[in-house]
C-alpha cells in the first residue's frame, strides 16, 4: 500500500510568486493534515480536512495560504503571493480516524522563497 | 512556555547502550502521545504511540508515560548507529499533533 505522497519535493520561487503544493493521502484515509516546519522551529499544524471539509484551519498563518481538498481525495496548498518567511518544509499527513488516531507523514515539500 | 518540550541535544551514546529521550507537555488533558523518528531530509516516521500510564514495549523501544508528571519518555535499548536521527515527541491535541522541537540522537560505533 502506498504511503502519503507529496509533490514537488523541492520548490524554489521568488518572493511574490505563487506556489501550489500537492498531497495524496493513504487510500481510504478521510483525515488529511498539513503541517509546516520553518528553520529552527518545531513542526506546526496548519489545517485538518475530514474528507473534503475543513475541520480546523486555526494554524493557517494568513490569507495568503489556501488549502483545498477536491472530492475528499488529494489536497493542494497554495501560497499566493509567497513571502520570504514562508520558506520551510511543508508536510502532509493522513489518518483513518481523528482524535488520537495515528497520523502518517509524507516526505514533505521543501519550499524556498528568494 | 512551550506546549511540548524536548532537549534538543545532541544526545550521544555508544553503540549497544541505552538511549533515553524525554519529553514534557503542558496540556494536562492530552490523551495520546507519539514518538516519531526523522532522518535528515526525510519524513517523520512513527515508531511508538502510548495512551495509558506506564510502559509500552515494542522490540528495542520502550515508551513510558506519566500523566501526573506530564512526561513521556522513549528508551532505545542496544542502540545502533542506524538509530542516529532526530526523535520527535508529539501530543495529540484533539485533531492535530503538537510537536516538540526534537532531540538529536547520535549513536557512536
Short mmCIF file of N, CA, C and O in Angstrom, two decimals, chain B residues 4-98:
data_model
loop_
_atom_site.label_atom_id
_atom_site.label_comp_id
_atom_site.label_asym_id
_atom_site.label_seq_id
_atom_site.Cartn_x
_atom_site.Cartn_y
_atom_site.Cartn_z
N UNK B 4 5.07 21.49 24.15
CA UNK B 4 5.78 20.21 24.22
C UNK B 4 7.27 20.53 24.19
O UNK B 4 7.74 21.19 23.27
N UNK B 5 7.96 20.09 25.21
CA UNK B 5 9.38 20.43 25.34
C UNK B 5 10.26 19.20 25.25
O UNK B 5 9.97 18.17 25.87
N UNK B 6 11.32 19.34 24.51
CA UNK B 6 12.34 18.30 24.42
C UNK B 6 13.70 18.97 24.47
O UNK B 6 13.86 20.08 23.96
N UNK B 7 14.66 18.27 25.01
CA UNK B 7 16.04 18.74 24.97
C UNK B 7 16.54 18.52 23.53
O UNK B 7 16.41 17.45 22.98
N UNK B 8 17.09 19.58 22.94
CA UNK B 8 17.47 19.48 21.53
C UNK B 8 18.68 18.59 21.29
O UNK B 8 18.90 18.12 20.17
N UNK B 9 19.47 18.35 22.35
CA UNK B 9 20.65 17.51 22.20
C UNK B 9 21.80 18.28 21.55
O UNK B 9 21.83 19.50 21.61
N UNK B 10 22.75 17.56 20.92
CA UNK B 10 22.65 16.13 20.65
C UNK B 10 22.93 15.26 21.87
O UNK B 10 23.70 15.62 22.74
N UNK B 11 22.22 14.13 21.90
CA UNK B 11 22.45 13.12 22.90
C UNK B 11 23.35 12.07 22.25
O UNK B 11 22.98 11.47 21.25
N UNK B 12 24.51 11.89 22.82
CA UNK B 12 25.48 10.97 22.25
C UNK B 12 25.61 9.74 23.15
O UNK B 12 25.86 9.88 24.36
N UNK B 13 25.42 8.56 22.58
CA UNK B 13 25.56 7.32 23.34
C UNK B 13 26.42 6.35 22.54
O UNK B 13 26.43 6.39 21.30
N UNK B 14 27.15 5.48 23.20
CA UNK B 14 27.92 4.47 22.46
C UNK B 14 27.03 3.35 21.97
O UNK B 14 25.96 3.08 22.54
N UNK B 15 27.45 2.71 20.91
CA UNK B 15 26.72 1.58 20.36
C UNK B 15 26.51 0.51 21.43
O UNK B 15 27.42 0.19 22.19
N UNK B 16 25.27 0.00 21.50
CA UNK B 16 24.94 -1.02 22.48
C UNK B 16 24.39 -0.49 23.79
O UNK B 16 23.82 -1.24 24.58
N UNK B 17 24.49 0.81 23.99
CA UNK B 17 23.99 1.42 25.23
C UNK B 17 22.49 1.70 25.13
O UNK B 17 21.87 1.54 24.07
N UNK B 18 21.91 2.12 26.24
CA UNK B 18 20.50 2.54 26.26
C UNK B 18 20.44 4.05 26.07
O UNK B 18 21.11 4.81 26.77
N UNK B 19 19.63 4.47 25.10
CA UNK B 19 19.40 5.90 24.89
C UNK B 19 18.07 6.25 25.54
O UNK B 19 17.07 5.55 25.36
N UNK B 20 18.06 7.33 26.29
CA UNK B 20 16.85 7.76 26.99
C UNK B 20 16.47 9.16 26.51
O UNK B 20 17.23 10.11 26.67
N UNK B 21 15.29 9.26 25.93
CA UNK B 21 14.81 10.53 25.38
C UNK B 21 13.58 10.97 26.17
O UNK B 21 12.69 10.16 26.42
N UNK B 22 13.53 12.23 26.53
CA UNK B 22 12.46 12.71 27.38
C UNK B 22 11.68 13.83 26.75
O UNK B 22 12.19 14.58 25.92
N UNK B 23 10.44 13.97 27.22
CA UNK B 23 9.53 14.96 26.66
C UNK B 23 8.54 15.36 27.75
O UNK B 23 8.03 14.49 28.46
N UNK B 24 8.29 16.64 27.90
CA UNK B 24 7.25 17.09 28.83
C UNK B 24 6.21 17.88 28.04
O UNK B 24 6.51 18.46 26.99
N UNK B 25 4.98 17.87 28.55
CA UNK B 25 3.91 18.57 27.85
C UNK B 25 3.08 19.36 28.84
O UNK B 25 3.06 19.07 30.03
N UNK B 26 2.41 20.38 28.33
CA UNK B 26 1.72 21.31 29.23
C UNK B 26 0.22 21.05 29.36
O UNK B 26 -0.37 21.38 30.40
N UNK B 27 -0.39 20.44 28.34
CA UNK B 27 -1.84 20.24 28.38
C UNK B 27 -2.19 18.98 29.17
O UNK B 27 -2.01 17.87 28.69
N UNK B 28 -2.70 19.18 30.37
CA UNK B 28 -2.98 18.06 31.25
C UNK B 28 -4.08 17.15 30.69
O UNK B 28 -4.20 16.00 31.09
N UNK B 29 -4.87 17.67 29.76
CA UNK B 29 -5.94 16.87 29.18
C UNK B 29 -5.53 16.00 28.02
O UNK B 29 -6.34 15.25 27.47
N UNK B 30 -4.26 16.04 27.63
CA UNK B 30 -3.79 15.24 26.50
C UNK B 30 -3.95 13.76 26.80
O UNK B 30 -3.73 13.31 27.92
N UNK B 31 -4.32 13.03 25.75
CA UNK B 31 -4.62 11.60 25.94
C UNK B 31 -3.69 10.67 25.17
O UNK B 31 -3.51 9.52 25.55
N UNK B 32 -3.15 11.16 24.05
CA UNK B 32 -2.38 10.28 23.17
C UNK B 32 -1.02 10.90 22.89
O UNK B 32 -0.92 12.11 22.67
N UNK B 33 -0.01 10.02 22.87
CA UNK B 33 1.36 10.51 22.77
C UNK B 33 2.12 9.65 21.76
O UNK B 33 1.95 8.43 21.73
N UNK B 34 2.92 10.32 20.95
CA UNK B 34 3.57 9.64 19.84
C UNK B 34 5.06 9.98 19.81
O UNK B 34 5.46 11.09 20.14
N UNK B 35 5.84 8.99 19.40
CA UNK B 35 7.25 9.23 19.11
C UNK B 35 7.49 8.98 17.63
O UNK B 35 7.15 7.91 17.11
N UNK B 36 8.05 9.98 16.97
CA UNK B 36 8.42 9.87 15.57
C UNK B 36 9.94 9.95 15.46
O UNK B 36 10.59 10.67 16.21
N UNK B 37 10.48 9.24 14.51
CA UNK B 37 11.91 9.33 14.19
C UNK B 37 12.03 10.01 12.84
O UNK B 37 11.30 9.70 11.89
N UNK B 38 12.95 10.94 12.74
CA UNK B 38 13.15 11.66 11.48
C UNK B 38 14.62 11.69 11.13
O UNK B 38 15.43 12.28 11.85
N UNK B 39 14.94 11.03 10.02
CA UNK B 39 16.28 11.13 9.47
C UNK B 39 16.36 12.43 8.69
O UNK B 39 15.35 12.94 8.19
N UNK B 40 17.56 12.94 8.57
CA UNK B 40 17.76 14.24 7.92
C UNK B 40 17.16 14.25 6.52
O UNK B 40 17.47 13.39 5.70
N UNK B 41 16.29 15.22 6.28
CA UNK B 41 15.69 15.36 4.95
C UNK B 41 14.58 14.38 4.64
O UNK B 41 14.08 14.35 3.51
N UNK B 42 14.18 13.59 5.63
CA UNK B 42 13.13 12.59 5.40
C UNK B 42 11.88 12.93 6.19
O UNK B 42 11.85 13.87 6.98
N UNK B 43 10.82 12.15 5.98
CA UNK B 43 9.57 12.40 6.69
C UNK B 43 9.63 11.82 8.10
O UNK B 43 10.34 10.85 8.35
N UNK B 44 8.86 12.38 9.02
CA UNK B 44 8.74 11.77 10.34
C UNK B 44 8.11 10.39 10.22
O UNK B 44 7.09 10.22 9.56
N UNK B 45 8.73 9.42 10.88
CA UNK B 45 8.28 8.04 10.81
C UNK B 45 7.82 7.62 12.20
O UNK B 45 8.59 7.71 13.17
N UNK B 46 6.58 7.17 12.32
CA UNK B 46 6.05 6.77 13.62
C UNK B 46 6.76 5.52 14.12
O UNK B 46 6.87 4.53 13.40
N UNK B 47 7.25 5.57 15.36
CA UNK B 47 7.86 4.38 15.93
C UNK B 47 7.10 3.86 17.15
O UNK B 47 7.13 2.66 17.42
N UNK B 48 6.44 4.72 17.89
CA UNK B 48 5.70 4.27 19.07
C UNK B 48 4.55 5.21 19.35
O UNK B 48 4.64 6.40 19.09
N UNK B 49 3.48 4.67 19.92
CA UNK B 49 2.45 5.53 20.49
C UNK B 49 2.02 4.92 21.83
O UNK B 49 2.16 3.71 22.04
N UNK B 50 1.56 5.77 22.72
CA UNK B 50 1.15 5.31 24.04
C UNK B 50 -0.01 6.14 24.53
O UNK B 50 -0.05 7.37 24.31
N UNK B 51 -0.99 5.46 25.15
CA UNK B 51 -2.18 6.15 25.64
C UNK B 51 -2.32 6.06 27.15
O UNK B 51 -2.93 6.92 27.77
N UNK B 52 -1.78 4.97 27.73
CA UNK B 52 -2.01 4.72 29.15
C UNK B 52 -0.75 4.92 29.95
O UNK B 52 0.36 4.70 29.44
N UNK B 53 -0.92 5.29 31.21
CA UNK B 53 0.22 5.40 32.11
C UNK B 53 0.98 4.09 32.17
O UNK B 53 0.39 3.00 32.11
N UNK B 54 2.29 4.20 32.29
CA UNK B 54 3.11 3.00 32.41
C UNK B 54 4.03 2.84 31.22
O UNK B 54 4.37 3.82 30.55
N UNK B 55 4.43 1.63 30.99
CA UNK B 55 5.39 1.31 29.94
C UNK B 55 4.72 0.55 28.81
O UNK B 55 3.79 -0.22 29.02
N UNK B 56 5.24 0.79 27.62
CA UNK B 56 4.81 0.03 26.45
C UNK B 56 6.06 -0.34 25.67
O UNK B 56 6.84 0.54 25.31
N UNK B 57 6.23 -1.65 25.42
CA UNK B 57 7.45 -2.12 24.79
C UNK B 57 7.16 -2.61 23.37
O UNK B 57 6.13 -3.25 23.11
N UNK B 58 8.09 -2.31 22.47
CA UNK B 58 8.00 -2.81 21.10
C UNK B 58 9.41 -3.02 20.61
O UNK B 58 10.11 -2.07 20.23
N UNK B 59 9.86 -4.28 20.67
CA UNK B 59 11.23 -4.58 20.25
C UNK B 59 12.23 -3.88 21.15
O UNK B 59 12.18 -4.02 22.38
N UNK B 60 13.14 -3.12 20.55
CA UNK B 60 14.16 -2.42 21.34
C UNK B 60 13.65 -1.12 21.95
O UNK B 60 14.36 -0.45 22.68
N UNK B 61 12.42 -0.74 21.61
CA UNK B 61 11.87 0.53 22.06
C UNK B 61 10.88 0.35 23.21
O UNK B 61 10.07 -0.57 23.20
N UNK B 62 10.98 1.22 24.20
CA UNK B 62 10.01 1.27 25.28
C UNK B 62 9.56 2.72 25.47
O UNK B 62 10.40 3.60 25.66
N UNK B 63 8.25 2.93 25.39
CA UNK B 63 7.70 4.25 25.70
C UNK B 63 7.17 4.23 27.12
O UNK B 63 6.59 3.23 27.56
N UNK B 64 7.38 5.31 27.83
CA UNK B 64 6.92 5.43 29.21
C UNK B 64 6.08 6.70 29.32
O UNK B 64 6.48 7.75 28.82
N UNK B 65 4.94 6.59 29.98
CA UNK B 65 4.05 7.73 30.14
C UNK B 65 3.70 7.92 31.61
O UNK B 65 3.33 6.97 32.30
N UNK B 66 3.80 9.15 32.07
CA UNK B 66 3.40 9.51 33.42
C UNK B 66 2.55 10.77 33.31
O UNK B 66 3.06 11.88 33.19
N UNK B 67 1.24 10.58 33.30
CA UNK B 67 0.33 11.71 33.10
C UNK B 67 0.33 12.66 34.29
O UNK B 67 0.14 13.86 34.13
N UNK B 68 0.53 12.13 35.49
CA UNK B 68 0.54 13.00 36.67
C UNK B 68 1.69 14.00 36.60
O UNK B 68 1.55 15.17 36.97
N UNK B 69 2.83 13.54 36.10
CA UNK B 69 4.00 14.41 35.98
C UNK B 69 4.11 15.04 34.60
O UNK B 69 5.02 15.83 34.35
N UNK B 70 3.23 14.66 33.71
CA UNK B 70 3.17 15.22 32.35
C UNK B 70 4.47 15.00 31.60
O UNK B 70 5.03 15.97 31.03
N UNK B 71 4.95 13.79 31.61
CA UNK B 71 6.13 13.49 30.79
C UNK B 71 5.99 12.15 30.10
O UNK B 71 5.29 11.24 30.54
N UNK B 72 6.66 12.09 28.97
CA UNK B 72 6.73 10.89 28.15
C UNK B 72 8.21 10.65 27.86
O UNK B 72 8.94 11.62 27.63
N UNK B 73 8.59 9.40 27.87
CA UNK B 73 9.98 9.12 27.52
C UNK B 73 10.04 7.96 26.54
O UNK B 73 9.08 7.19 26.39
N UNK B 74 11.16 7.87 25.87
CA UNK B 74 11.43 6.78 24.93
C UNK B 74 12.79 6.22 25.26
O UNK B 74 13.78 6.96 25.30
N UNK B 75 12.83 4.91 25.51
CA UNK B 75 14.10 4.22 25.75
C UNK B 75 14.40 3.37 24.53
O UNK B 75 13.53 2.66 24.01
N UNK B 76 15.64 3.45 24.09
CA UNK B 76 16.10 2.61 22.99
C UNK B 76 17.21 1.74 23.54
O UNK B 76 18.28 2.23 23.91
N UNK B 77 16.94 0.45 23.59
CA UNK B 77 17.95 -0.49 24.10
C UNK B 77 18.87 -0.93 22.97
O UNK B 77 18.48 -0.92 21.80
N UNK B 78 20.07 -1.34 23.34
CA UNK B 78 21.05 -1.83 22.35
C UNK B 78 21.11 -0.86 21.15
O UNK B 78 20.90 -1.23 20.00
N UNK B 79 21.39 0.39 21.45
CA UNK B 79 21.40 1.43 20.41
C UNK B 79 22.37 1.07 19.28
O UNK B 79 23.47 0.56 19.52
N UNK B 80 21.93 1.34 18.06
CA UNK B 80 22.72 1.08 16.87
C UNK B 80 23.02 2.39 16.15
O UNK B 80 22.24 3.34 16.24
N UNK B 81 24.12 2.45 15.40
CA UNK B 81 24.39 3.67 14.63
C UNK B 81 23.23 4.07 13.75
O UNK B 81 23.00 5.27 13.51
N UNK B 82 22.45 3.09 13.26
CA UNK B 82 21.29 3.40 12.41
C UNK B 82 20.16 4.08 13.17
O UNK B 82 19.22 4.59 12.56
N UNK B 83 20.25 4.09 14.50
CA UNK B 83 19.26 4.81 15.31
C UNK B 83 19.56 6.31 15.35
O UNK B 83 18.74 7.08 15.87
N UNK B 84 20.69 6.70 14.85
CA UNK B 84 21.06 8.13 14.86
C UNK B 84 20.07 8.90 14.00
O UNK B 84 19.94 8.66 12.80
N UNK B 85 19.36 9.82 14.62
CA UNK B 85 18.27 10.55 13.96
C UNK B 85 17.76 11.59 14.94
O UNK B 85 18.23 11.66 16.09
N UNK B 86 16.78 12.35 14.51
CA UNK B 86 16.07 13.25 15.42
C UNK B 86 14.78 12.58 15.84
O UNK B 86 14.04 12.07 14.99
N UNK B 87 14.52 12.56 17.14
CA UNK B 87 13.32 11.92 17.67
C UNK B 87 12.35 13.00 18.12
O UNK B 87 12.68 13.85 18.95
N UNK B 88 11.17 12.93 17.56
CA UNK B 88 10.15 13.94 17.81
C UNK B 88 9.06 13.38 18.71
O UNK B 88 8.50 12.32 18.44
N UNK B 89 8.78 14.11 19.76
CA UNK B 89 7.67 13.78 20.65
C UNK B 89 6.46 14.57 20.16
O UNK B 89 6.57 15.77 19.86
N UNK B 90 5.31 13.92 20.05
CA UNK B 90 4.10 14.61 19.60
C UNK B 90 2.94 14.26 20.52
O UNK B 90 2.80 13.11 20.95
N UNK B 91 2.14 15.24 20.81
CA UNK B 91 1.00 15.07 21.71
C UNK B 91 -0.27 15.38 20.92
O UNK B 91 -0.35 16.38 20.21
N UNK B 92 -1.23 14.49 21.04
CA UNK B 92 -2.49 14.69 20.33
C UNK B 92 -3.29 15.79 21.02
O UNK B 92 -3.50 15.73 22.23
N UNK B 93 -3.70 16.77 20.24
CA UNK B 93 -4.44 17.92 20.78
C UNK B 93 -5.83 17.96 20.18
O UNK B 93 -6.32 19.01 19.81
N UNK B 94 -6.48 16.84 20.10
CA UNK B 94 -7.84 16.78 19.58
C UNK B 94 -7.87 16.36 18.13
O UNK B 94 -8.20 15.22 17.83
N UNK B 95 -7.51 17.25 17.24
CA UNK B 95 -7.50 16.89 15.83
C UNK B 95 -6.17 17.25 15.18
O UNK B 95 -6.08 17.31 13.98
N UNK B 96 -5.18 17.50 15.98
CA UNK B 96 -3.87 17.84 15.44
C UNK B 96 -2.81 17.30 16.39
O UNK B 96 -3.10 16.92 17.52
N UNK B 97 -1.61 17.22 15.90
CA UNK B 97 -0.47 16.87 16.74
C UNK B 97 0.31 18.13 17.08
O UNK B 97 0.53 18.98 16.22
N UNK B 98 0.71 18.23 18.33
CA UNK B 98 1.61 19.30 18.76
C UNK B 98 2.97 18.67 18.98
O UNK B 98 3.10 17.73 19.78
#
